[in-house]
Amino acid sequence: MHEKRRPGPGPGVPPKRARGGPWEEEEALRPSQFEEELALMEEIEAERRLQEQEEEELQPDLEQAADRQFSLEAVDSRWLRPTPRPLDPNTEPLIFQQLEIDHYVGPVRPLPGVPSPPHSSVPVLRAFGVTDEGVSVCCHIHGFAPYFYTPAPPGFGPEHLDDFQRELNGAISRDQRAGKELKGPAVLAVELCSRESMFGYHGHGPSPFLRITLALPRLVAPARRLLEQGVRVAGLGTPSFAPYEANVDFEIRFMVDADIVGCNWLELPAGTYVLRTEGKATHCQLEADVLWSKVVSHPPEGEWQRIAPLRVLSFDIECAGRKGIFPEPERDPVIQICSLGLRWGESEPFLRLALTLRPCAPILGAKVQSYEREEELLQAWSTFICTMDPDVITGYNIQNFDLPYLISRAQHLKVDTFPFLGRVAGLRSTIRDSSFQSKQTGRRDSKVVSMVGRVPMDMLQVLLREYKLRSYTLNAVSFHFLGEQKEDVQHSIITDLQNGNDQTRRRLAVYCLKDAFLPLRLLERLMVLVNAMEMARVTGVPLGYLLTRGQQVKVVSQLLRQAMREGLLMPVVKTEGGEDYTGATVIEPLKGYYDVPIATLDFSSLYPSIMMAHNLCYTTLLRPGAAQKLGLTGDQFIKTPTGDEFVKTSVRKGLLPQILENLLSARKRAKAELAKETDPLRRQVLDGRQLALKVSANSVYGFTGAQVGKLPCLEISQSVTGFGRQMIEKTKQLVESKYTLENGYSATAKVVYGDTDSVMCRFGVSSVAEAMALGREAADWVSSHFPHPIRLEFEKVYFPYLLISKKRYAGLLFSSRPDTHDRMDCKGLEAVRRDNCPLVANLVTASLRRLLIDRDPQGAVAHAQDVISDLLCNRIDISQLVITKELTRAAADYAGKQAHVELAERMRKRDPGSAPSLGDRVPYVIISAAKGVAAYMKSEDPLFVLEHSLPIDTQYYLEQQLAKPLLRIFEPILGEGRAEAVLLRGDHTRCKTVLTSKVGGLLAFTKRQSCCIGCRTVLSHQGAVCKFCKPRESELYQKEVSHLNALEERFSRLWTQCQRCQGSLHEDVICTSRDCPIFYMRKKVRKDLEDQEQLLRRFGPPGPEVW
């Protein structure tokens, strides 16, 4: 697919041609690039279908579509899953890859050799998946009950079990918070067993614990609470019980016990399961019941690493909004729904469908179905979902907009059969509000739409979590990752297209198809699905958890698996915000511009390797004074730099070091396999696996340091950072003591900077090759001074290197070849930060390129001065001045007034529907205002500024945006005092252009007088020139006409460029993408054209002498 896709239009401006020429006619008749792609997809799909027929592969049964109430005329055979082959449960196993595991409370179903439980309703696990042939499966897993542990009180013996079970049963039955009245016992069993708490080393081995098994998962919370309050035990009083593993999700509990990991392959052996032929509860093709202990789980290794032919559906909707108001489901209709379907492992979508309200012209390469009533359109898409039966549903912002809008609209229109989008028959899809908060992302409010059995993978949510971008619109991310742009049509214009004719609705459908196609491309390009599946496999959690839950559940899953093997239990810890601890060391930088190679040495997997080398774990932690009480000798435990004590591996090997060893060794194997593998799909899987293993290893340390988490342990986290600080200091001392003139080296080495896990060394050599050789030698020598598996590695050489301050530096990076730099690398500078306007990033990048690559400091200074002059003279395009900041919480929750927050509030008053919401990035510019007005009051929407000709506060941009970044770069080169004088003062800052606002302020009460175009004298009439300039009127008129022609030519070039981007030179440009600089330029030139035409009208109609 990627090889056959034609490249998009380049950034250059196309040459202007004579209107009406053959070139224009040819372009006008040519379909857009995306339409050509659709046609190409159709050709490829036709070839594939022909090949399938020749090979006599299984064809889907069209009667199956009739069963699902989708008209035969509308169904394409490619949309349906293959018909499952006959399966005999007594002689054949059922093997499938599970994608989602959840549970429900349902009736008891008889299984061979299984006695009936005491309840009429029992918890049933449900695994949805796909076979190798692409057949959908739902497996109902029976017989697993929730349980947790608690230490047995002193004196508790087997004789107390029955009485304790009766007391706990009675307490739960009496407790109103336990929920509905139970039809049977709440506690199924209480057993005595030997286990050990994983928190702390006690030295006495296992102790008596009670394992309490309950009837339903919802009973765990009240049982835990009642036990903490105290339960009477005959002869032992009413002791309080501390719960262990009572805060583990039911699905995670089952997956740990059954040794099942996310997205792995499950096998139901022949003779152990029952196929449902009647009374099916889902829309899956195969539905089976099995006992949990009979399920065979295949570890994702070797042939079991493969991925089933999953069905991925991407969709987008269009609504007919009202002028200036964002669409509302109670009032605005859904007019189009476009869908693309992809079988995993294939290069082209096999399904391209456009459902439209009112007739639409045909689209080559896509199937178009039109409806007269909106209710029919909505029902058709709902039925299509059941017919196509996707495993994964993707799109862009589908969780917060498309899906909630469709469900709310169907509810408003009383289309009661619409909201059944999941795989469970008769189960409605519901909308609920969700909030996610972390230190990295802040707070994000969103919606969650339930589609049980299908995995929703909203690409916007994925990108918000995984990538830091300046803008998250589909246009911006498509350009960033794919190098493609698209039309961005304002919601009010969509209504005009819908109310046009078949061709305008066709244009809208192509636009909608492109919006459904791009998320599919992003899913493939960024390997989102593969990476998520491998992360689920590595961490052992269901795929859906990765998109809706934080980091903690992934470590908990791994911890429980390793603990179960060793008879250890995880306590329930009441989390509170605890004391903080000192973070990593940063060696004070020796600031300056280094025109010599600087070698960078990096500790490989520093924090995981520290935890493994020193056996830091919950299970090895010694409480204060415990070493003496247990009689441990000095060689049996260590004291960390923070004063905490842990036993060594000779006494007990920790759980966390074992988990980390398994993860890192598995990553090493995956990378070795990746180096040998040639199959592209398998390479994707292996690459995703090694990345998931790396991320998982690094997240273990964070889990121990999360004070509001499942199992925080300050002793571990502060010890890890303590060792890290010690190692960085020791590395500095070792390098500077060995590489000296006295030891025979050409110069004395100096560590110029060190940060967390790396050090930058100046060895005093002049060539990159020498620096690389010394870097490798130094890394090996330093590594020999640290315990295994801690290893310092040579990473790269910077030459030249600009060290500005802590966490801020730039340089040309050489990693493998000493004669060619890989790239210009920047850390912490405005070139890579996104909280400034693009002008800052572009100027900093351009200055660094002149300094580091061209080695031209004077050229860098001159360029910076030119840009500052352009800014003050109002020659910088507004797109370069747009600042974007994320709205992470409500206005009342901010300590001080914020520019983007105040603007969001003003925009909400103008149009509540289109105003930014929590989690959105708000674009704004700073406009001029009266002296003393705070910056947060001067923020304004860029489009509003253009439409109302509001003046930009250029002095703010110079002083608050450009000044500090430029001084940081140039001070090490020019000197502190001189840099400011050269850059921020001088001739280039004296000429300023001040625009006059056309709205607001005192201008609302004034009347503007006309001035002479020639000498600017105030005129008493509405003409163009004064009496003194009258002789030059013709000359002045020609000058203004020339200026008008220049503006028209510029507008024509911009318009043509936008037309080429949208793929047609005979249709109007309706794109309103605010992430595209052309959009702001087009708006600005259009406004300048209107002003210039108005100025020319002051000359009056041209006389014969002009002609």
Short mmCIF file of N, CA and C in Angstrom, two decimals, residues 365-500:
data_model
loop_
_atom_site.label_atom_id
_atom_site.label_comp_id
_atom_site.label_asym_id
_atom_site.label_seq_id
_atom_site.Cartn_x
_atom_site.Cartn_y
_atom_site.Cartn_z
N GLY A 365 -14.21 3.09 -5.71
CA GLY A 365 -13.43 2.48 -4.65
C GLY A 365 -14.14 2.43 -3.32
N ALA A 366 -15.37 2.99 -3.24
CA ALA A 366 -16.13 2.95 -2.00
C ALA A 366 -17.59 2.64 -2.32
N LYS A 367 -18.26 2.00 -1.39
CA LYS A 367 -19.69 1.72 -1.55
C LYS A 367 -20.47 2.84 -0.88
N VAL A 368 -21.41 3.43 -1.62
CA VAL A 368 -22.23 4.53 -1.09
C VAL A 368 -23.66 4.05 -0.94
N GLN A 369 -24.22 4.23 0.24
CA GLN A 369 -25.63 3.91 0.48
C GLN A 369 -26.31 5.15 1.04
N SER A 370 -27.41 5.54 0.43
CA SER A 370 -28.10 6.77 0.82
C SER A 370 -29.46 6.46 1.42
N TYR A 371 -29.86 7.29 2.37
CA TYR A 371 -31.14 7.12 3.06
C TYR A 371 -31.86 8.47 3.10
N GLU A 372 -33.19 8.40 3.09
CA GLU A 372 -33.99 9.62 3.13
C GLU A 372 -34.26 10.06 4.56
N ARG A 373 -34.27 9.10 5.49
CA ARG A 373 -34.57 9.43 6.89
C ARG A 373 -33.35 9.15 7.76
N GLU A 374 -33.11 10.05 8.71
CA GLU A 374 -31.94 9.89 9.59
C GLU A 374 -32.05 8.63 10.43
N GLU A 375 -33.26 8.28 10.84
CA GLU A 375 -33.45 7.06 11.64
C GLU A 375 -32.96 5.83 10.88
N GLU A 376 -33.20 5.80 9.56
CA GLU A 376 -32.75 4.67 8.74
C GLU A 376 -31.23 4.63 8.66
N LEU A 377 -30.63 5.82 8.53
CA LEU A 377 -29.16 5.92 8.47
C LEU A 377 -28.52 5.36 9.74
N LEU A 378 -29.03 5.78 10.90
CA LEU A 378 -28.47 5.33 12.18
C LEU A 378 -28.65 3.83 12.34
N GLN A 379 -29.84 3.31 12.03
CA GLN A 379 -30.09 1.88 12.19
C GLN A 379 -29.22 1.06 11.25
N ALA A 380 -29.01 1.59 10.03
CA ALA A 380 -28.18 0.88 9.06
C ALA A 380 -26.76 0.72 9.58
N TRP A 381 -26.20 1.78 10.21
CA TRP A 381 -24.83 1.66 10.71
C TRP A 381 -24.76 0.71 11.90
N SER A 382 -25.74 0.74 12.78
CA SER A 382 -25.76 -0.17 13.92
C SER A 382 -25.81 -1.62 13.45
N THR A 383 -26.66 -1.89 12.46
CA THR A 383 -26.76 -3.25 11.94
C THR A 383 -25.49 -3.63 11.20
N PHE A 384 -24.88 -2.66 10.51
CA PHE A 384 -23.60 -2.91 9.82
C PHE A 384 -22.52 -3.33 10.82
N ILE A 385 -22.48 -2.69 12.00
CA ILE A 385 -21.49 -3.06 13.01
C ILE A 385 -21.64 -4.52 13.40
N CYS A 386 -22.88 -4.96 13.62
CA CYS A 386 -23.12 -6.36 13.97
C CYS A 386 -22.75 -7.28 12.81
N THR A 387 -22.97 -6.82 11.59
CA THR A 387 -22.68 -7.65 10.41
C THR A 387 -21.18 -7.77 10.18
N MET A 388 -20.49 -6.66 10.20
CA MET A 388 -19.05 -6.67 9.97
C MET A 388 -18.30 -7.27 11.15
N ASP A 389 -18.83 -7.07 12.38
CA ASP A 389 -18.30 -7.68 13.60
C ASP A 389 -16.83 -7.36 13.83
N PRO A 390 -16.47 -6.06 14.02
CA PRO A 390 -15.06 -5.72 14.24
C PRO A 390 -14.58 -6.14 15.63
N ASP A 391 -13.29 -6.43 15.72
CA ASP A 391 -12.67 -6.73 17.02
C ASP A 391 -12.17 -5.44 17.68
N VAL A 392 -11.65 -4.54 16.85
CA VAL A 392 -11.11 -3.26 17.33
C VAL A 392 -11.82 -2.13 16.58
N ILE A 393 -12.28 -1.13 17.31
CA ILE A 393 -12.92 0.03 16.68
C ILE A 393 -12.05 1.25 16.97
N THR A 394 -11.63 1.92 15.89
CA THR A 394 -10.77 3.09 16.05
C THR A 394 -11.38 4.28 15.31
N GLY A 395 -10.72 5.39 15.43
CA GLY A 395 -11.17 6.65 14.84
C GLY A 395 -10.45 7.76 15.58
N TYR A 396 -10.90 8.99 15.39
CA TYR A 396 -10.24 10.12 16.04
C TYR A 396 -11.25 10.87 16.89
N ASN A 397 -11.05 10.79 18.19
CA ASN A 397 -11.95 11.39 19.18
C ASN A 397 -13.32 10.72 19.18
N ILE A 398 -13.35 9.44 18.87
CA ILE A 398 -14.63 8.72 18.83
C ILE A 398 -15.21 8.53 20.22
N GLN A 399 -14.37 8.46 21.26
CA GLN A 399 -14.89 8.23 22.61
C GLN A 399 -15.55 9.49 23.17
N ASN A 400 -15.04 10.64 22.80
CA ASN A 400 -15.59 11.89 23.35
C ASN A 400 -16.63 12.55 22.45
N PHE A 401 -16.62 12.19 21.15
CA PHE A 401 -17.58 12.85 20.26
C PHE A 401 -18.43 11.87 19.45
N ASP A 402 -17.82 11.12 18.53
CA ASP A 402 -18.60 10.34 17.55
C ASP A 402 -19.56 9.35 18.20
N LEU A 403 -19.03 8.48 19.05
CA LEU A 403 -19.89 7.46 19.66
C LEU A 403 -20.95 8.05 20.59
N PRO A 404 -20.58 8.96 21.52
CA PRO A 404 -21.62 9.57 22.36
C PRO A 404 -22.68 10.32 21.54
N TYR A 405 -22.23 10.98 20.47
CA TYR A 405 -23.17 11.74 19.64
C TYR A 405 -24.17 10.79 18.97
N LEU A 406 -23.66 9.68 18.41
CA LEU A 406 -24.54 8.73 17.75
C LEU A 406 -25.57 8.14 18.72
N ILE A 407 -25.11 7.76 19.91
CA ILE A 407 -26.02 7.16 20.89
C ILE A 407 -27.04 8.18 21.37
N SER A 408 -26.57 9.40 21.66
CA SER A 408 -27.50 10.45 22.12
C SER A 408 -28.49 10.83 21.03
N ARG A 409 -28.02 10.89 19.79
CA ARG A 409 -28.91 11.25 18.69
C ARG A 409 -29.97 10.16 18.47
N ALA A 410 -29.54 8.90 18.52
CA ALA A 410 -30.49 7.79 18.36
C ALA A 410 -31.52 7.80 19.48
N GLN A 411 -31.08 8.13 20.68
CA GLN A 411 -32.01 8.21 21.81
C GLN A 411 -33.01 9.34 21.59
N HIS A 412 -32.54 10.48 21.07
CA HIS A 412 -33.44 11.60 20.81
C HIS A 412 -34.47 11.25 19.74
N LEU A 413 -34.04 10.49 18.71
CA LEU A 413 -34.94 10.12 17.62
C LEU A 413 -35.74 8.86 17.92
N LYS A 414 -35.49 8.30 19.14
CA LYS A 414 -36.20 7.08 19.58
C LYS A 414 -35.92 5.89 18.67
N VAL A 415 -34.66 5.78 18.20
CA VAL A 415 -34.22 4.60 17.46
C VAL A 415 -33.73 3.60 18.51
N ASP A 416 -34.68 2.88 19.12
CA ASP A 416 -34.38 2.06 20.29
C ASP A 416 -33.47 0.88 19.96
N THR A 417 -33.42 0.49 18.70
CA THR A 417 -32.59 -0.67 18.34
C THR A 417 -31.15 -0.28 17.97
N PHE A 418 -30.80 1.01 18.11
CA PHE A 418 -29.45 1.45 17.70
C PHE A 418 -28.35 1.07 18.68
N PRO A 419 -28.49 1.39 19.99
CA PRO A 419 -27.29 1.35 20.85
C PRO A 419 -26.86 -0.04 21.29
N PHE A 420 -26.89 -1.02 20.38
CA PHE A 420 -26.40 -2.37 20.71
C PHE A 420 -25.15 -2.62 19.86
N LEU A 421 -24.08 -1.92 20.23
CA LEU A 421 -22.86 -1.91 19.42
C LEU A 421 -21.83 -2.95 19.86
N GLY A 422 -22.03 -3.56 21.02
CA GLY A 422 -21.12 -4.58 21.50
C GLY A 422 -21.47 -5.95 20.97
N ARG A 423 -20.84 -6.97 21.52
CA ARG A 423 -21.06 -8.34 21.04
C ARG A 423 -22.06 -9.12 21.88
N VAL A 424 -22.45 -8.57 23.03
CA VAL A 424 -23.41 -9.27 23.89
C VAL A 424 -24.82 -8.92 23.43
N ALA A 425 -25.60 -9.93 23.11
CA ALA A 425 -26.95 -9.72 22.61
C ALA A 425 -27.81 -9.04 23.67
N GLY A 426 -28.53 -7.99 23.26
CA GLY A 426 -29.45 -7.31 24.16
C GLY A 426 -28.81 -6.39 25.16
N LEU A 427 -27.47 -6.21 25.12
CA LEU A 427 -26.78 -5.33 26.07
C LEU A 427 -26.53 -3.98 25.42
N ARG A 428 -27.13 -2.94 25.97
CA ARG A 428 -27.00 -1.60 25.40
C ARG A 428 -25.61 -1.02 25.65
N SER A 429 -25.14 -0.26 24.68
CA SER A 429 -23.91 0.53 24.86
C SER A 429 -24.28 1.77 25.66
N THR A 430 -23.51 2.05 26.69
CA THR A 430 -23.81 3.18 27.57
C THR A 430 -22.66 4.18 27.56
N ILE A 431 -22.98 5.41 27.97
CA ILE A 431 -21.96 6.47 28.05
C ILE A 431 -21.76 6.83 29.52
N ARG A 432 -20.52 6.88 29.96
CA ARG A 432 -20.25 7.34 31.32
C ARG A 432 -19.07 8.31 31.28
N ASP A 433 -19.07 9.21 32.25
CA ASP A 433 -17.97 10.17 32.35
C ASP A 433 -16.78 9.53 33.04
N SER A 434 -15.61 9.91 32.59
CA SER A 434 -14.38 9.35 33.15
C SER A 434 -13.37 10.47 33.35
N SER A 435 -12.52 10.30 34.34
CA SER A 435 -11.47 11.29 34.61
C SER A 435 -10.17 10.57 34.85
N PHE A 436 -9.11 11.00 34.16
CA PHE A 436 -7.79 10.40 34.33
C PHE A 436 -6.84 11.49 34.77
N GLN A 437 -6.04 11.19 35.79
CA GLN A 437 -5.12 12.21 36.31
C GLN A 437 -3.78 11.57 36.63
N SER A 438 -2.71 12.27 36.25
CA SER A 438 -1.36 11.84 36.60
C SER A 438 -0.46 13.06 36.62
N LYS A 439 0.73 12.90 37.20
CA LYS A 439 1.68 14.02 37.25
C LYS A 439 2.10 14.44 35.85
N GLN A 440 2.23 13.45 34.94
CA GLN A 440 2.71 13.75 33.61
C GLN A 440 1.65 14.45 32.75
N THR A 441 0.40 14.01 32.84
CA THR A 441 -0.62 14.51 31.93
C THR A 441 -1.57 15.51 32.55
N GLY A 442 -1.56 15.64 33.89
CA GLY A 442 -2.58 16.46 34.53
C GLY A 442 -3.92 15.72 34.52
N ARG A 443 -4.99 16.48 34.61
CA ARG A 443 -6.31 15.86 34.63
C ARG A 443 -6.97 15.96 33.26
N ARG A 444 -7.56 14.85 32.82
CA ARG A 444 -8.29 14.83 31.56
C ARG A 444 -9.66 14.22 31.78
N ASP A 445 -10.70 15.00 31.50
CA ASP A 445 -12.06 14.49 31.57
C ASP A 445 -12.44 13.94 30.20
N SER A 446 -13.07 12.79 30.19
CA SER A 446 -13.47 12.19 28.92
C SER A 446 -14.71 11.34 29.14
N LYS A 447 -15.18 10.75 28.08
CA LYS A 447 -16.32 9.85 28.14
C LYS A 447 -15.87 8.45 27.75
N VAL A 448 -16.55 7.45 28.30
CA VAL A 448 -16.28 6.06 27.96
C VAL A 448 -17.57 5.44 27.47
N VAL A 449 -17.53 4.88 26.27
CA VAL A 449 -18.69 4.20 25.69
C VAL A 449 -18.43 2.70 25.75
N SER A 450 -19.32 1.98 26.38
CA SER A 450 -19.14 0.53 26.54
C SER A 450 -19.55 -0.19 25.26
N MET A 451 -18.69 -1.07 24.79
CA MET A 451 -18.98 -1.95 23.65
C MET A 451 -18.39 -3.31 23.98
N VAL A 452 -19.04 -4.03 24.89
CA VAL A 452 -18.49 -5.26 25.44
C VAL A 452 -18.16 -6.24 24.32
N GLY A 453 -16.93 -6.75 24.34
CA GLY A 453 -16.48 -7.70 23.33
C GLY A 453 -15.68 -7.07 22.23
N ARG A 454 -15.71 -5.75 22.12
CA ARG A 454 -14.91 -5.03 21.14
C ARG A 454 -13.95 -4.10 21.89
N VAL A 455 -12.78 -3.87 21.31
CA VAL A 455 -11.78 -3.02 21.96
C VAL A 455 -11.80 -1.65 21.30
N PRO A 456 -12.26 -0.61 22.01
CA PRO A 456 -12.20 0.75 21.44
C PRO A 456 -10.78 1.30 21.56
N MET A 457 -10.24 1.79 20.46
CA MET A 457 -8.87 2.31 20.46
C MET A 457 -8.88 3.68 19.79
N ASP A 458 -9.29 4.67 20.56
CA ASP A 458 -9.38 6.05 20.06
C ASP A 458 -7.97 6.59 19.86
N MET A 459 -7.63 6.93 18.62
CA MET A 459 -6.27 7.38 18.34
C MET A 459 -5.93 8.69 19.04
N LEU A 460 -6.92 9.55 19.26
CA LEU A 460 -6.64 10.78 19.99
C LEU A 460 -6.20 10.48 21.41
N GLN A 461 -6.88 9.57 22.09
CA GLN A 461 -6.51 9.21 23.46
C GLN A 461 -5.12 8.58 23.50
N VAL A 462 -4.81 7.76 22.50
CA VAL A 462 -3.49 7.12 22.43
C VAL A 462 -2.40 8.17 22.28
N LEU A 463 -2.60 9.11 21.37
CA LEU A 463 -1.59 10.15 21.13
C LEU A 463 -1.41 11.07 22.33
N LEU A 464 -2.52 11.40 23.01
CA LEU A 464 -2.43 12.25 24.20
C LEU A 464 -1.59 11.59 25.28
N ARG A 465 -1.67 10.26 25.37
CA ARG A 465 -0.92 9.54 26.41
C ARG A 465 0.54 9.33 26.03
N GLU A 466 0.79 9.06 24.75
CA GLU A 466 2.11 8.58 24.36
C GLU A 466 3.03 9.64 23.76
N TYR A 467 2.46 10.74 23.25
CA TYR A 467 3.28 11.71 22.52
C TYR A 467 3.03 13.12 23.02
N LYS A 468 4.08 13.93 23.05
CA LYS A 468 3.96 15.34 23.41
C LYS A 468 4.06 16.16 22.13
N LEU A 469 2.91 16.70 21.71
CA LEU A 469 2.84 17.45 20.47
C LEU A 469 2.32 18.86 20.74
N ARG A 470 2.60 19.75 19.80
CA ARG A 470 2.12 21.14 19.95
C ARG A 470 0.62 21.21 19.72
N SER A 471 0.10 20.38 18.80
CA SER A 471 -1.32 20.34 18.51
C SER A 471 -1.75 18.90 18.30
N TYR A 472 -2.98 18.58 18.70
CA TYR A 472 -3.48 17.21 18.57
C TYR A 472 -4.67 17.11 17.61
N THR A 473 -4.84 18.08 16.71
CA THR A 473 -5.87 17.91 15.71
C THR A 473 -5.44 16.81 14.74
N LEU A 474 -6.42 16.20 14.08
CA LEU A 474 -6.10 15.11 13.14
C LEU A 474 -5.20 15.62 12.03
N ASN A 475 -5.42 16.84 11.59
CA ASN A 475 -4.58 17.40 10.54
C ASN A 475 -3.13 17.53 11.00
N ALA A 476 -2.95 18.04 12.23
CA ALA A 476 -1.59 18.27 12.75
C ALA A 476 -0.85 16.95 12.95
N VAL A 477 -1.50 15.96 13.55
CA VAL A 477 -0.80 14.70 13.81
C VAL A 477 -0.57 13.93 12.52
N SER A 478 -1.47 14.05 11.54
CA SER A 478 -1.27 13.38 10.26
C SER A 478 -0.06 13.97 9.54
N PHE A 479 0.08 15.28 9.61
CA PHE A 479 1.25 15.91 8.99
C PHE A 479 2.53 15.52 9.72
N HIS A 480 2.45 15.46 11.06
CA HIS A 480 3.63 15.16 11.87
C HIS A 480 4.12 13.73 11.63
N PHE A 481 3.21 12.75 11.62
CA PHE A 481 3.61 11.35 11.54
C PHE A 481 3.56 10.77 10.14
N LEU A 482 2.65 11.28 9.29
CA LEU A 482 2.45 10.69 7.97
C LEU A 482 2.93 11.59 6.84
N GLY A 483 3.17 12.89 7.17
CA GLY A 483 3.53 13.83 6.12
C GLY A 483 2.37 14.15 5.20
N GLU A 484 1.15 13.93 5.66
CA GLU A 484 -0.05 14.19 4.87
C GLU A 484 -0.91 15.24 5.55
N GLN A 485 -1.62 16.01 4.72
CA GLN A 485 -2.60 16.95 5.26
C GLN A 485 -3.95 16.68 4.63
N LYS A 486 -4.97 17.25 5.22
CA LYS A 486 -6.33 17.04 4.73
C LYS A 486 -7.11 18.34 4.85
N GLU A 487 -8.23 18.37 4.15
CA GLU A 487 -9.14 19.49 4.35
C GLU A 487 -9.67 19.46 5.77
N ASP A 488 -9.80 20.62 6.36
CA ASP A 488 -10.43 20.71 7.69
C ASP A 488 -11.62 21.64 7.55
N VAL A 489 -12.81 21.05 7.43
CA VAL A 489 -14.01 21.82 7.11
C VAL A 489 -14.72 22.21 8.40
N GLN A 490 -15.03 23.51 8.54
CA GLN A 490 -15.73 23.99 9.72
C GLN A 490 -17.14 23.40 9.76
N HIS A 491 -17.63 23.14 10.98
CA HIS A 491 -18.92 22.44 11.10
C HIS A 491 -20.07 23.21 10.45
N SER A 492 -19.97 24.54 10.40
CA SER A 492 -21.06 25.32 9.79
C SER A 492 -21.07 25.16 8.26
N ILE A 493 -19.89 24.95 7.64
CA ILE A 493 -19.81 24.78 6.19
C ILE A 493 -20.36 23.42 5.77
N ILE A 494 -20.23 22.43 6.65
CA ILE A 494 -20.71 21.09 6.35
C ILE A 494 -22.20 21.11 6.01
N THR A 495 -22.96 21.93 6.71
CA THR A 495 -24.39 22.04 6.44
C THR A 495 -24.65 22.55 5.03
N ASP A 496 -23.85 23.51 4.58
CA ASP A 496 -24.02 24.03 3.21
C ASP A 496 -23.76 22.94 2.17
N LEU A 497 -22.73 22.13 2.40
CA LEU A 497 -22.44 21.03 1.48
C LEU A 497 -23.58 20.01 1.47
N GLN A 498 -24.13 19.72 2.64
CA GLN A 498 -25.23 18.76 2.73
C GLN A 498 -26.48 19.29 2.01
N ASN A 499 -26.72 20.58 2.09
CA ASN A 499 -27.92 21.16 1.47
C ASN A 499 -27.73 21.46 -0.01
N GLY A 500 -26.55 21.12 -0.56
CA GLY A 500 -26.28 21.37 -1.98
C GLY A 500 -26.90 20.29 -2.86
#
